[in-house]
Amino acid sequence: LEMVESEAGILRSHEPCNLELEVVRLRKELDQKNELYKQSLKINDSLASQHRELEQVQMARIRSLEAQIADYEARENQFQEEIEDLHHVIDQFSALADLESTSEVGSKQQSTVPENPMA
């Protein structure tokens, strides 16, 4: 009985040592996990910052492209107006050419009609 009690006493005296080692190990593990968590927060912050910067760059590019599109549309409208003006000028020239052609035909007809010598 004394022997069992003495062994139990030895075991009890080693138990706190093992528990202390377990506590130290768990604290180290917790510290490592906390450090990993802090690092992941830094990485997330960095990624979020990069995302915001990229988003700003993309928005600036979109605004630039929209401005270019508006410029091209304005130029297209201007060219369309110029084309319409040119069609109008062509129509005027065609009308003038028709008029000249008609008056030439009329003058040729008058010159081919024999003059009345009796008159």
Short mmCIF file of N, CA, C and O in Angstrom, two decimals:
data_model
loop_
_atom_site.label_atom_id
_atom_site.label_comp_id
_atom_site.label_asym_id
_atom_site.label_seq_id
_atom_site.Cartn_x
_atom_site.Cartn_y
_atom_site.Cartn_z
N LEU A 1 0.83 -1.19 0.00
CA LEU A 1 0.00 0.00 0.00
C LEU A 1 0.87 1.25 0.00
O LEU A 1 0.57 2.19 -0.73
N GLU A 2 1.88 1.23 0.77
CA GLU A 2 2.79 2.38 0.79
C GLU A 2 3.44 2.56 -0.57
O GLU A 2 3.66 3.68 -1.03
N MET A 3 3.75 1.46 -1.17
CA MET A 3 4.39 1.53 -2.47
C MET A 3 3.43 2.14 -3.50
O MET A 3 3.84 2.98 -4.31
N VAL A 4 2.20 1.74 -3.47
CA VAL A 4 1.20 2.28 -4.40
C VAL A 4 1.02 3.76 -4.13
O VAL A 4 0.97 4.57 -5.05
N GLU A 5 0.93 4.11 -2.84
CA GLU A 5 0.78 5.52 -2.49
C GLU A 5 1.99 6.31 -2.93
O GLU A 5 1.87 7.44 -3.41
N SER A 6 3.15 5.76 -2.79
CA SER A 6 4.36 6.46 -3.18
C SER A 6 4.39 6.63 -4.70
O SER A 6 4.77 7.67 -5.22
N GLU A 7 3.98 5.58 -5.44
CA GLU A 7 3.94 5.71 -6.89
C GLU A 7 2.88 6.73 -7.30
O GLU A 7 3.08 7.51 -8.24
N ALA A 8 1.77 6.74 -6.63
CA ALA A 8 0.72 7.70 -6.92
C ALA A 8 1.23 9.10 -6.64
O ALA A 8 0.95 10.04 -7.39
N GLY A 9 1.98 9.26 -5.60
CA GLY A 9 2.57 10.58 -5.29
C GLY A 9 3.53 11.01 -6.37
O GLY A 9 3.58 12.17 -6.76
N ILE A 10 4.34 10.07 -6.87
CA ILE A 10 5.28 10.37 -7.94
C ILE A 10 4.51 10.77 -9.20
O ILE A 10 4.85 11.74 -9.87
N LEU A 11 3.46 10.01 -9.51
CA LEU A 11 2.65 10.33 -10.69
C LEU A 11 2.01 11.71 -10.55
O LEU A 11 1.98 12.49 -11.49
N ARG A 12 1.49 12.00 -9.34
CA ARG A 12 0.89 13.30 -9.12
C ARG A 12 1.92 14.40 -9.24
O ARG A 12 1.62 15.48 -9.72
N SER A 13 3.12 14.13 -8.82
CA SER A 13 4.15 15.15 -8.91
C SER A 13 4.57 15.37 -10.36
O SER A 13 4.97 16.45 -10.74
N HIS A 14 4.45 14.35 -11.22
CA HIS A 14 4.78 14.51 -12.65
C HIS A 14 3.61 15.11 -13.43
O HIS A 14 3.83 15.75 -14.45
N GLU A 15 2.39 14.89 -12.95
CA GLU A 15 1.22 15.40 -13.63
C GLU A 15 1.28 16.91 -13.83
O GLU A 15 1.10 17.38 -14.93
N PRO A 16 1.56 17.70 -12.82
CA PRO A 16 1.62 19.15 -13.03
C PRO A 16 2.68 19.52 -14.06
O PRO A 16 2.48 20.42 -14.86
N CYS A 17 3.77 18.81 -14.08
CA CYS A 17 4.82 19.08 -15.05
C CYS A 17 4.30 18.83 -16.46
O CYS A 17 4.51 19.64 -17.35
N ASN A 18 3.60 17.73 -16.67
CA ASN A 18 3.04 17.42 -17.98
C ASN A 18 1.96 18.44 -18.37
O ASN A 18 1.87 18.84 -19.52
N LEU A 19 1.14 18.84 -17.42
CA LEU A 19 0.11 19.83 -17.69
C LEU A 19 0.73 21.18 -18.04
O LEU A 19 0.26 21.86 -18.94
N GLU A 20 1.78 21.52 -17.32
CA GLU A 20 2.46 22.78 -17.62
C GLU A 20 3.05 22.76 -19.02
O GLU A 20 2.95 23.74 -19.76
N LEU A 21 3.64 21.60 -19.38
CA LEU A 21 4.18 21.47 -20.73
C LEU A 21 3.07 21.57 -21.77
O LEU A 21 3.24 22.21 -22.82
N GLU A 22 1.94 20.98 -21.49
CA GLU A 22 0.80 21.04 -22.41
C GLU A 22 0.30 22.47 -22.55
O GLU A 22 -0.02 22.94 -23.65
N VAL A 23 0.24 23.19 -21.44
CA VAL A 23 -0.19 24.59 -21.46
C VAL A 23 0.79 25.42 -22.29
O VAL A 23 0.40 26.24 -23.12
N VAL A 24 2.08 25.21 -22.09
CA VAL A 24 3.10 25.94 -22.84
C VAL A 24 2.95 25.62 -24.34
O VAL A 24 2.99 26.51 -25.19
N ARG A 25 2.77 24.36 -24.66
CA ARG A 25 2.62 23.95 -26.05
C ARG A 25 1.37 24.59 -26.68
O ARG A 25 1.41 25.12 -27.78
N LEU A 26 0.26 24.57 -25.95
CA LEU A 26 -0.98 25.16 -26.45
C LEU A 26 -0.85 26.68 -26.62
O LEU A 26 -1.38 27.25 -27.57
N ARG A 27 -0.14 27.32 -25.71
CA ARG A 27 0.08 28.77 -25.83
C ARG A 27 0.91 29.09 -27.07
O ARG A 27 0.62 30.04 -27.79
N LYS A 28 1.95 28.28 -27.31
CA LYS A 28 2.77 28.48 -28.50
C LYS A 28 1.93 28.30 -29.76
O LYS A 28 2.01 29.08 -30.71
N GLU A 29 1.12 27.26 -29.75
CA GLU A 29 0.25 26.99 -30.90
C GLU A 29 -0.73 28.15 -31.11
O GLU A 29 -0.97 28.60 -32.23
N LEU A 30 -1.29 28.65 -30.01
CA LEU A 30 -2.21 29.78 -30.08
C LEU A 30 -1.51 31.02 -30.61
O LEU A 30 -2.05 31.74 -31.46
N ASP A 31 -0.29 31.26 -30.11
CA ASP A 31 0.49 32.41 -30.59
C ASP A 31 0.77 32.30 -32.09
O ASP A 31 0.67 33.28 -32.83
N GLN A 32 1.10 31.09 -32.55
CA GLN A 32 1.36 30.88 -33.98
C GLN A 32 0.10 31.13 -34.81
O GLN A 32 0.14 31.78 -35.85
N LYS A 33 -1.02 30.65 -34.29
CA LYS A 33 -2.28 30.87 -35.01
C LYS A 33 -2.66 32.34 -35.01
O LYS A 33 -3.17 32.85 -36.02
N ASN A 34 -2.43 33.02 -33.90
CA ASN A 34 -2.70 34.46 -33.85
C ASN A 34 -1.82 35.21 -34.86
O ASN A 34 -2.28 36.14 -35.52
N GLU A 35 -0.55 34.81 -34.94
CA GLU A 35 0.37 35.44 -35.89
C GLU A 35 -0.09 35.19 -37.33
O GLU A 35 -0.08 36.10 -38.15
N LEU A 36 -0.50 33.97 -37.61
CA LEU A 36 -1.03 33.65 -38.95
C LEU A 36 -2.28 34.47 -39.25
O LEU A 36 -2.46 34.96 -40.36
N TYR A 37 -3.12 34.63 -38.25
CA TYR A 37 -4.34 35.43 -38.41
C TYR A 37 -3.98 36.88 -38.71
O TYR A 37 -4.56 37.49 -39.62
N LYS A 38 -3.01 37.43 -37.97
CA LYS A 38 -2.58 38.82 -38.21
C LYS A 38 -2.02 38.97 -39.62
O LYS A 38 -2.29 39.94 -40.31
N GLN A 39 -1.22 37.97 -40.04
CA GLN A 39 -0.66 38.01 -41.39
C GLN A 39 -1.76 37.94 -42.45
O GLN A 39 -1.71 38.64 -43.45
N SER A 40 -2.75 37.10 -42.19
CA SER A 40 -3.85 37.00 -43.16
C SER A 40 -4.64 38.31 -43.22
O SER A 40 -5.10 38.70 -44.29
N LEU A 41 -4.79 38.98 -42.08
CA LEU A 41 -5.47 40.29 -42.08
C LEU A 41 -4.68 41.30 -42.90
O LEU A 41 -5.25 42.08 -43.68
N LYS A 42 -3.34 41.29 -42.74
CA LYS A 42 -2.50 42.21 -43.52
C LYS A 42 -2.63 41.91 -45.01
O LYS A 42 -2.72 42.81 -45.84
N ILE A 43 -2.61 40.62 -45.35
CA ILE A 43 -2.75 40.22 -46.75
C ILE A 43 -4.10 40.66 -47.30
O ILE A 43 -4.20 41.20 -48.40
N ASN A 44 -5.16 40.46 -46.52
CA ASN A 44 -6.50 40.87 -46.94
C ASN A 44 -6.56 42.38 -47.15
O ASN A 44 -7.16 42.85 -48.12
N ASP A 45 -5.97 43.13 -46.21
CA ASP A 45 -5.93 44.59 -46.36
C ASP A 45 -5.19 45.00 -47.62
O ASP A 45 -5.62 45.88 -48.37
N SER A 46 -4.07 44.33 -47.87
CA SER A 46 -3.28 44.62 -49.06
C SER A 46 -4.07 44.30 -50.33
O SER A 46 -4.10 45.09 -51.28
N LEU A 47 -4.72 43.15 -50.33
CA LEU A 47 -5.53 42.77 -51.49
C LEU A 47 -6.69 43.74 -51.70
O LEU A 47 -7.00 44.11 -52.83
N ALA A 48 -7.32 44.15 -50.62
CA ALA A 48 -8.43 45.10 -50.73
C ALA A 48 -7.93 46.43 -51.28
O ALA A 48 -8.59 47.04 -52.12
N SER A 49 -6.77 46.86 -50.83
CA SER A 49 -6.18 48.10 -51.33
C SER A 49 -5.85 47.98 -52.81
O SER A 49 -6.16 48.89 -53.60
N GLN A 50 -5.26 46.87 -53.20
CA GLN A 50 -4.94 46.64 -54.61
C GLN A 50 -6.21 46.60 -55.45
O GLN A 50 -6.26 47.12 -56.56
N HIS A 51 -7.24 46.00 -54.90
CA HIS A 51 -8.52 45.92 -55.61
C HIS A 51 -9.09 47.32 -55.83
O HIS A 51 -9.58 47.64 -56.92
N ARG A 52 -9.04 48.16 -54.78
CA ARG A 52 -9.55 49.53 -54.91
C ARG A 52 -8.75 50.30 -55.97
O ARG A 52 -9.32 51.02 -56.78
N GLU A 53 -7.42 50.14 -55.95
CA GLU A 53 -6.58 50.82 -56.93
C GLU A 53 -6.91 50.35 -58.34
O GLU A 53 -7.03 51.16 -59.26
N LEU A 54 -7.05 49.05 -58.52
CA LEU A 54 -7.38 48.50 -59.82
C LEU A 54 -8.75 49.00 -60.28
O LEU A 54 -8.93 49.35 -61.45
N GLU A 55 -9.68 49.06 -59.37
CA GLU A 55 -11.02 49.54 -59.69
C GLU A 55 -10.96 51.00 -60.15
O GLU A 55 -11.62 51.38 -61.11
N GLN A 56 -10.14 51.82 -59.48
CA GLN A 56 -9.99 53.22 -59.87
C GLN A 56 -9.37 53.33 -61.26
O GLN A 56 -9.80 54.15 -62.08
N VAL A 57 -8.36 52.51 -61.52
CA VAL A 57 -7.72 52.51 -62.84
C VAL A 57 -8.73 52.11 -63.91
O VAL A 57 -8.81 52.73 -64.98
N GLN A 58 -9.51 51.08 -63.62
CA GLN A 58 -10.51 50.62 -64.59
C GLN A 58 -11.57 51.69 -64.83
O GLN A 58 -12.00 51.91 -65.96
N MET A 59 -12.01 52.36 -63.78
CA MET A 59 -13.01 53.42 -63.94
C MET A 59 -12.44 54.57 -64.76
O MET A 59 -13.15 55.14 -65.61
N ALA A 60 -11.19 54.92 -64.54
CA ALA A 60 -10.55 55.98 -65.33
C ALA A 60 -10.47 55.56 -66.79
O ALA A 60 -10.73 56.37 -67.70
N ARG A 61 -10.14 54.31 -67.03
CA ARG A 61 -10.07 53.80 -68.42
C ARG A 61 -11.46 53.83 -69.06
O ARG A 61 -11.59 54.19 -70.23
N ILE A 62 -12.47 53.45 -68.31
CA ILE A 62 -13.84 53.47 -68.83
C ILE A 62 -14.23 54.90 -69.19
O ILE A 62 -14.80 55.14 -70.26
N ARG A 63 -13.93 55.86 -68.31
CA ARG A 63 -14.25 57.26 -68.60
C ARG A 63 -13.51 57.74 -69.85
O ARG A 63 -14.07 58.46 -70.67
N SER A 64 -12.26 57.32 -69.99
CA SER A 64 -11.48 57.69 -71.16
C SER A 64 -12.10 57.12 -72.43
O SER A 64 -12.23 57.82 -73.44
N LEU A 65 -12.49 55.86 -72.37
CA LEU A 65 -13.12 55.23 -73.53
C LEU A 65 -14.46 55.88 -73.87
O LEU A 65 -14.79 56.07 -75.03
N GLU A 66 -15.22 56.23 -72.84
CA GLU A 66 -16.50 56.90 -73.07
C GLU A 66 -16.28 58.25 -73.74
O GLU A 66 -17.03 58.64 -74.64
N ALA A 67 -15.23 58.97 -73.31
CA ALA A 67 -14.91 60.26 -73.93
C ALA A 67 -14.50 60.06 -75.38
O ALA A 67 -14.90 60.84 -76.27
N GLN A 68 -13.72 59.02 -75.66
CA GLN A 68 -13.32 58.74 -77.04
C GLN A 68 -14.53 58.40 -77.90
O GLN A 68 -14.64 58.85 -79.04
N ILE A 69 -15.44 57.62 -77.34
CA ILE A 69 -16.65 57.26 -78.08
C ILE A 69 -17.47 58.51 -78.39
O ILE A 69 -17.94 58.68 -79.52
N ALA A 70 -17.62 59.38 -77.40
CA ALA A 70 -18.37 60.63 -77.62
C ALA A 70 -17.69 61.47 -78.71
O ALA A 70 -18.37 62.05 -79.57
N ASP A 71 -16.36 61.51 -78.69
CA ASP A 71 -15.61 62.26 -79.70
C ASP A 71 -15.84 61.66 -81.08
O ASP A 71 -16.09 62.37 -82.06
N TYR A 72 -15.77 60.32 -81.18
CA TYR A 72 -15.99 59.65 -82.47
C TYR A 72 -17.43 59.89 -82.96
O TYR A 72 -17.66 60.08 -84.15
N GLU A 73 -18.38 59.85 -82.04
CA GLU A 73 -19.77 60.09 -82.44
C GLU A 73 -19.95 61.52 -82.94
O GLU A 73 -20.66 61.75 -83.92
N ALA A 74 -19.30 62.47 -82.27
CA ALA A 74 -19.38 63.87 -82.72
C ALA A 74 -18.76 64.01 -84.11
O ALA A 74 -19.32 64.69 -84.99
N ARG A 75 -17.62 63.36 -84.32
CA ARG A 75 -16.98 63.40 -85.65
C ARG A 75 -17.86 62.74 -86.70
O ARG A 75 -17.99 63.24 -87.82
N GLU A 76 -18.47 61.63 -86.33
CA GLU A 76 -19.36 60.93 -87.27
C GLU A 76 -20.52 61.83 -87.66
O GLU A 76 -20.88 61.92 -88.84
N ASN A 77 -21.10 62.52 -86.69
CA ASN A 77 -22.20 63.45 -86.97
C ASN A 77 -21.74 64.57 -87.89
O ASN A 77 -22.45 64.96 -88.81
N GLN A 78 -20.53 65.08 -87.62
CA GLN A 78 -19.99 66.16 -88.46
C GLN A 78 -19.78 65.65 -89.89
O GLN A 78 -20.14 66.34 -90.85
N PHE A 79 -19.22 64.46 -90.04
CA PHE A 79 -19.01 63.89 -91.37
C PHE A 79 -20.35 63.67 -92.07
O PHE A 79 -20.48 63.91 -93.28
N GLN A 80 -21.34 63.22 -91.32
CA GLN A 80 -22.66 62.99 -91.90
C GLN A 80 -23.24 64.30 -92.42
O GLN A 80 -23.81 64.34 -93.51
N GLU A 81 -23.08 65.38 -91.64
CA GLU A 81 -23.55 66.69 -92.09
C GLU A 81 -22.81 67.14 -93.34
O GLU A 81 -23.42 67.67 -94.28
N GLU A 82 -21.49 66.91 -93.37
CA GLU A 82 -20.70 67.28 -94.55
C GLU A 82 -21.14 66.46 -95.77
O GLU A 82 -21.22 67.00 -96.88
N ILE A 83 -21.43 65.18 -95.57
CA ILE A 83 -21.90 64.33 -96.67
C ILE A 83 -23.23 64.84 -97.19
O ILE A 83 -23.45 64.94 -98.40
N GLU A 84 -24.12 65.21 -96.28
CA GLU A 84 -25.42 65.75 -96.69
C GLU A 84 -25.24 67.05 -97.45
O GLU A 84 -25.91 67.29 -98.47
N ASP A 85 -24.32 67.91 -97.00
CA ASP A 85 -24.03 69.15 -97.71
C ASP A 85 -23.51 68.86 -99.12
O ASP A 85 -23.91 69.51 -100.09
N LEU A 86 -22.60 67.87 -99.22
CA LEU A 86 -22.06 67.50 -100.53
C LEU A 86 -23.16 66.94 -101.45
O LEU A 86 -23.18 67.26 -102.65
N HIS A 87 -24.07 66.15 -100.90
CA HIS A 87 -25.18 65.65 -101.71
C HIS A 87 -26.04 66.82 -102.21
O HIS A 87 -26.49 66.81 -103.36
N HIS A 88 -26.24 67.79 -101.36
CA HIS A 88 -27.01 68.98 -101.74
C HIS A 88 -26.31 69.72 -102.88
O HIS A 88 -26.95 70.12 -103.85
N VAL A 89 -24.98 69.88 -102.77
CA VAL A 89 -24.22 70.56 -103.82
C VAL A 89 -24.28 69.74 -105.11
O VAL A 89 -24.47 70.30 -106.20
N ILE A 90 -24.16 68.42 -105.01
CA ILE A 90 -24.25 67.56 -106.20
C ILE A 90 -25.62 67.70 -106.84
O ILE A 90 -25.75 67.80 -108.08
N ASP A 91 -26.65 67.72 -106.02
CA ASP A 91 -28.02 67.89 -106.55
C ASP A 91 -28.15 69.22 -107.27
O ASP A 91 -28.78 69.31 -108.34
N GLN A 92 -27.54 70.27 -106.70
CA GLN A 92 -27.60 71.58 -107.34
C GLN A 92 -26.86 71.56 -108.68
O GLN A 92 -27.34 72.11 -109.68
N PHE A 93 -25.68 70.93 -108.71
CA PHE A 93 -24.95 70.81 -109.97
C PHE A 93 -25.74 70.01 -111.00
O PHE A 93 -25.77 70.34 -112.18
N SER A 94 -26.36 68.93 -110.55
CA SER A 94 -27.18 68.12 -111.46
C SER A 94 -28.33 68.94 -112.01
O SER A 94 -28.62 68.89 -113.22
N ALA A 95 -28.99 69.70 -111.18
CA ALA A 95 -30.10 70.54 -111.61
C ALA A 95 -29.59 71.60 -112.60
O ALA A 95 -30.24 71.87 -113.62
N LEU A 96 -28.44 72.18 -112.30
CA LEU A 96 -27.87 73.18 -113.19
C LEU A 96 -27.50 72.55 -114.54
O LEU A 96 -27.76 73.12 -115.60
N ALA A 97 -26.91 71.35 -114.49
CA ALA A 97 -26.55 70.65 -115.72
C ALA A 97 -27.81 70.32 -116.53
O ALA A 97 -27.82 70.46 -117.76
N ASP A 98 -28.86 69.90 -115.86
CA ASP A 98 -30.13 69.62 -116.55
C ASP A 98 -30.67 70.88 -117.19
O ASP A 98 -31.16 70.86 -118.33
N LEU A 99 -30.58 71.98 -116.48
CA LEU A 99 -31.07 73.26 -117.00
C LEU A 99 -30.28 73.66 -118.23
O LEU A 99 -30.85 74.08 -119.24
N GLU A 100 -28.97 73.55 -118.14
CA GLU A 100 -28.11 73.91 -119.29
C GLU A 100 -28.41 72.99 -120.46
O GLU A 100 -28.46 73.42 -121.62
N SER A 101 -28.57 71.71 -120.18
CA SER A 101 -28.86 70.75 -121.23
C SER A 101 -30.19 71.09 -121.90
O SER A 101 -30.32 71.06 -123.11
N THR A 102 -31.18 71.43 -121.11
CA THR A 102 -32.50 71.78 -121.64
C THR A 102 -32.41 73.05 -122.46
O THR A 102 -32.98 73.14 -123.54
N SER A 103 -31.69 74.04 -121.98
CA SER A 103 -31.60 75.30 -122.72
C SER A 103 -30.79 75.11 -124.00
O SER A 103 -31.08 75.72 -125.02
N GLU A 104 -29.78 74.23 -124.00
CA GLU A 104 -29.01 73.95 -125.22
C GLU A 104 -29.90 73.26 -126.24
O GLU A 104 -29.86 73.57 -127.43
N VAL A 105 -30.70 72.31 -125.80
CA VAL A 105 -31.60 71.61 -126.70
C VAL A 105 -32.59 72.59 -127.29
O VAL A 105 -32.87 72.60 -128.48
N GLY A 106 -33.09 73.48 -126.45
CA GLY A 106 -34.04 74.50 -126.92
C GLY A 106 -33.40 75.44 -127.92
O GLY A 106 -34.00 75.79 -128.93
N SER A 107 -32.16 75.83 -127.69
CA SER A 107 -31.50 76.75 -128.61
C SER A 107 -31.14 76.04 -129.91
O SER A 107 -31.18 76.62 -130.98
N LYS A 108 -30.82 74.76 -129.84
CA LYS A 108 -30.54 73.99 -131.06
C LYS A 108 -31.81 73.85 -131.88
O LYS A 108 -31.79 73.94 -133.09
N GLN A 109 -32.92 73.64 -131.19
CA GLN A 109 -34.17 73.50 -131.92
C GLN A 109 -34.52 74.81 -132.62
O GLN A 109 -35.00 74.82 -133.73
N GLN A 110 -34.27 75.89 -131.95
CA GLN A 110 -34.55 77.19 -132.56
C GLN A 110 -33.65 77.42 -133.76
O GLN A 110 -34.05 77.97 -134.76
N SER A 111 -32.40 76.99 -133.67
CA SER A 111 -31.48 77.23 -134.80
C SER A 111 -31.76 76.29 -135.95
O SER A 111 -31.45 76.59 -137.09
N THR A 112 -32.40 75.16 -135.75
CA THR A 112 -32.72 74.24 -136.83
C THR A 112 -34.04 74.58 -137.52
O THR A 112 -34.30 74.12 -138.59
N VAL A 113 -34.82 75.40 -136.89
CA VAL A 113 -36.07 75.82 -137.54
C VAL A 113 -35.68 76.85 -138.61
O VAL A 113 -35.03 77.85 -138.32
N PRO A 114 -36.08 76.57 -139.86
CA PRO A 114 -35.69 77.52 -140.91
C PRO A 114 -36.39 78.86 -140.72
O PRO A 114 -37.54 78.91 -140.33
N GLU A 115 -35.63 79.85 -141.00
CA GLU A 115 -36.22 81.19 -140.88
C GLU A 115 -37.15 81.41 -142.06
O GLU A 115 -36.89 80.96 -143.16
N ASN A 116 -38.18 82.09 -141.79
CA ASN A 116 -39.16 82.37 -142.82
C ASN A 116 -38.62 83.50 -143.69
O ASN A 116 -38.54 84.63 -143.25
N PRO A 117 -38.24 83.17 -144.91
CA PRO A 117 -37.67 84.23 -145.74
C PRO A 117 -38.75 85.27 -146.13
O PRO A 117 -38.42 86.35 -146.50
N MET A 118 -39.93 84.94 -146.00
CA MET A 118 -40.98 85.86 -146.40
C MET A 118 -41.23 86.90 -145.33
O MET A 118 -41.85 87.90 -145.61
N ALA A 119 -40.76 86.63 -144.21
CA ALA A 119 -41.05 87.57 -143.14
C ALA A 119 -40.25 88.80 -143.21
O ALA A 119 -39.60 89.33 -143.91
#
